[in-house]
GROMACS .gro file of C-alpha atoms in nm:
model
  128
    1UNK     CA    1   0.850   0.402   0.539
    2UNK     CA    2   0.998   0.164   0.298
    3UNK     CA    3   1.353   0.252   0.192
    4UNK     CA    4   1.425   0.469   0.497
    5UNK     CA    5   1.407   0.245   0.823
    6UNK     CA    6   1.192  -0.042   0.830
    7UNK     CA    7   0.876  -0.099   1.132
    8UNK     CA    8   1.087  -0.275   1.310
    9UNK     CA    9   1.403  -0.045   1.377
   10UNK     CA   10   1.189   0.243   1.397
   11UNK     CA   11   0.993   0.074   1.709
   12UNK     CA   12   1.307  -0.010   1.818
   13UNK     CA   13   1.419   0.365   1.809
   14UNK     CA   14   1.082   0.467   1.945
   15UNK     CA   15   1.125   0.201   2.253
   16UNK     CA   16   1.451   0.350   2.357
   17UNK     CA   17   1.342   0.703   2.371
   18UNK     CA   18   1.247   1.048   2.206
   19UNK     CA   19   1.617   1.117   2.249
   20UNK     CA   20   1.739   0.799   2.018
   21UNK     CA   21   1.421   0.921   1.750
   22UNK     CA   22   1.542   1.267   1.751
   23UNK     CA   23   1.884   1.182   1.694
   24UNK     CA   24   1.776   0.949   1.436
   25UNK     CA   25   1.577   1.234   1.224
   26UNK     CA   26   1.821   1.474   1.269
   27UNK     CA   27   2.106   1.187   1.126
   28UNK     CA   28   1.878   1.235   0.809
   29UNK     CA   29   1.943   1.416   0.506
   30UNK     CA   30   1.711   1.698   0.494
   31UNK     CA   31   1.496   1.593   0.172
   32UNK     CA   32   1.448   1.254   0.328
   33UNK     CA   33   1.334   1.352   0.641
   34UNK     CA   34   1.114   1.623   0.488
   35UNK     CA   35   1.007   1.362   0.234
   36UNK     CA   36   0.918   1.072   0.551
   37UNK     CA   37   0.736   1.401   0.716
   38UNK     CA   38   0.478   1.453   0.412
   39UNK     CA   39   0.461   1.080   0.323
   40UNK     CA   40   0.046   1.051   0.521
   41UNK     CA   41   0.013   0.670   0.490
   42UNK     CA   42   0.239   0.602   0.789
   43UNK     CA   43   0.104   0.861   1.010
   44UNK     CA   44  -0.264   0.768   0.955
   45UNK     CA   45  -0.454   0.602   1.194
   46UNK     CA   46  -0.682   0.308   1.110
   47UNK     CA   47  -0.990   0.514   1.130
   48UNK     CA   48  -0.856   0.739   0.838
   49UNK     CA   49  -0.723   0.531   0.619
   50UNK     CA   50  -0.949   0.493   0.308
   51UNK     CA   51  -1.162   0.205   0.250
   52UNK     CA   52  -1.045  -0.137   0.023
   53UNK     CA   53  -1.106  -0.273  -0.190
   54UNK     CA   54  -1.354  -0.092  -0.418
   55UNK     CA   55  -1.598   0.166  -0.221
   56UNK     CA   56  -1.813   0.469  -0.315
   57UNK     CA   57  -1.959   0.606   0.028
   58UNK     CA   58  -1.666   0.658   0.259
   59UNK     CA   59  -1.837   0.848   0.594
   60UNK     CA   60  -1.567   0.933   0.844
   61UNK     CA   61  -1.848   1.014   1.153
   62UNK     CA   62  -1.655   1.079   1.438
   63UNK     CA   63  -1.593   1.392   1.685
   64UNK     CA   64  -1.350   1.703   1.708
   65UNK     CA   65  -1.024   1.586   1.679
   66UNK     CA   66  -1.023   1.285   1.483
   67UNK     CA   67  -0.862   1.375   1.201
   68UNK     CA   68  -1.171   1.407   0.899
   69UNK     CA   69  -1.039   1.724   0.750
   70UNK     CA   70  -0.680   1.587   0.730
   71UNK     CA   71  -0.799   1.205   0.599
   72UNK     CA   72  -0.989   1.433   0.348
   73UNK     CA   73  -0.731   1.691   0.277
   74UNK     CA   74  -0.488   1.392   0.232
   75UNK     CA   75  -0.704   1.189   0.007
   76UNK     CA   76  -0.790   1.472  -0.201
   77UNK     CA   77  -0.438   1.582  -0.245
   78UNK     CA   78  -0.331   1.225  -0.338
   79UNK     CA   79  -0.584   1.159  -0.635
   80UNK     CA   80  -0.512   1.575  -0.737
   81UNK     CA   81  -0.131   1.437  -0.727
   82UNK     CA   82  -0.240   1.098  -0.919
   83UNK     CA   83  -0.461   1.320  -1.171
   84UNK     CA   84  -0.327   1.634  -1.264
   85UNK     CA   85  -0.558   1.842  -1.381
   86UNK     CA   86  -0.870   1.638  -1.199
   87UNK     CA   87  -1.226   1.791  -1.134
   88UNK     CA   88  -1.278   1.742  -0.727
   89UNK     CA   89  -1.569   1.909  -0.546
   90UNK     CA   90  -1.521   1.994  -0.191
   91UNK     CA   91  -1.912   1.999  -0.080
   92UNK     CA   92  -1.960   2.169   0.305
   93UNK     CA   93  -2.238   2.361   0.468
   94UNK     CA   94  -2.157   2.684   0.333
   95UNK     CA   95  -1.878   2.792   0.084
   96UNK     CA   96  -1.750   2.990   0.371
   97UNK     CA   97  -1.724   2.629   0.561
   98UNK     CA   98  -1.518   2.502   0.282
   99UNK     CA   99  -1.271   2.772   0.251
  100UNK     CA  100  -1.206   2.813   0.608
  101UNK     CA  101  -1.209   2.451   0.675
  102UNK     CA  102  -1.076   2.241   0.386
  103UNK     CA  103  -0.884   2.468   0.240
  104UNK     CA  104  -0.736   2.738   0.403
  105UNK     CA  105  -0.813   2.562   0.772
  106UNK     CA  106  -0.561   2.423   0.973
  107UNK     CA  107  -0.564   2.030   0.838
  108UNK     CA  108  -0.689   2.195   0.510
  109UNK     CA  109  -0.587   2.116   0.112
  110UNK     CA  110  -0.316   2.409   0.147
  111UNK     CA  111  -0.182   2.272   0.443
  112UNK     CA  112  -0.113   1.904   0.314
  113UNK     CA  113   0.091   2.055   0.036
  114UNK     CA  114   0.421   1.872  -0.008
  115UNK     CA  115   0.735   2.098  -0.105
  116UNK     CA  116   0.769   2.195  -0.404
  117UNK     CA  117   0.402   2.178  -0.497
  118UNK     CA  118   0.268   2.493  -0.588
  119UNK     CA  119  -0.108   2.553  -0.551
  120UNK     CA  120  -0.285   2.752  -0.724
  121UNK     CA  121  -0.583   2.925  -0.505
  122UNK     CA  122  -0.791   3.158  -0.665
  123UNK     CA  123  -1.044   3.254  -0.360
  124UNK     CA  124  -1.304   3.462  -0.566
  125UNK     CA  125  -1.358   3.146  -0.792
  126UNK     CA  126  -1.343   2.895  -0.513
  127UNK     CA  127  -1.080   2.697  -0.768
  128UNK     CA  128  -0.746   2.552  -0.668
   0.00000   0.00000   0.00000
């Protein structure tokens, strides 16, 4: 949240209230609050944050409602942003699984798209 409120004032905020929060985000322009809304790495919870240092097995095993499609969606998104142009292979149960789920699904790859990102989905190819 660097740049917008530091973790300090925005406890502070969150302490006194929804009301003082919501005043607060509303007191924001509209691209910074929209750009604080799609920034992931302060809304992540420890359990989907990616592993550090240097990994190359990361196994998020955990039930419904954790978050796995999101930390996945979000990951993916971020090296796609870091790499345009980057090879990724979403691997499920069934290609049916993977469109439903991690890409058109609720916590999906089309749903972690920032504004102004335009994604490409061809369905019949399985490419985005």
């Amino acid at each position: 949240m660097s740049g917008w409120i530091g973790h300090l004032e925005a406890a502070a905020l969150l302490l006194r209230g929804e009301d003082a929060w919501a005043r607060f985000l509303c007191g924001l322009k509209p691209q910074v609050r929209r750009a604080m809304l799609e920034e992931w790495a302060w809304q992540a919870h420890g359990g989907q944050k990616e592993p550090k240092p240097e990994w190359r097995t990361w196994l998020l095993m955990a039930g419904r409602g954790f978050g796995k499609t999101l930390a996945g969606a979000q990951w993916v998104a971020q090296r796609a942003r870091e790499v345009p142009g980057a090879r990724i292979a979403l691997v499920g149960g069934t290609r049916d699984d993977v469109i439903k789920v991690m890409v058109e699904g609720r916590s999906g790859l089309l749903s972690v798209a920032r504004c102004g990102e335009a994604y490409a989905w061809v369905p019949t190819q399985g490419v985005l």
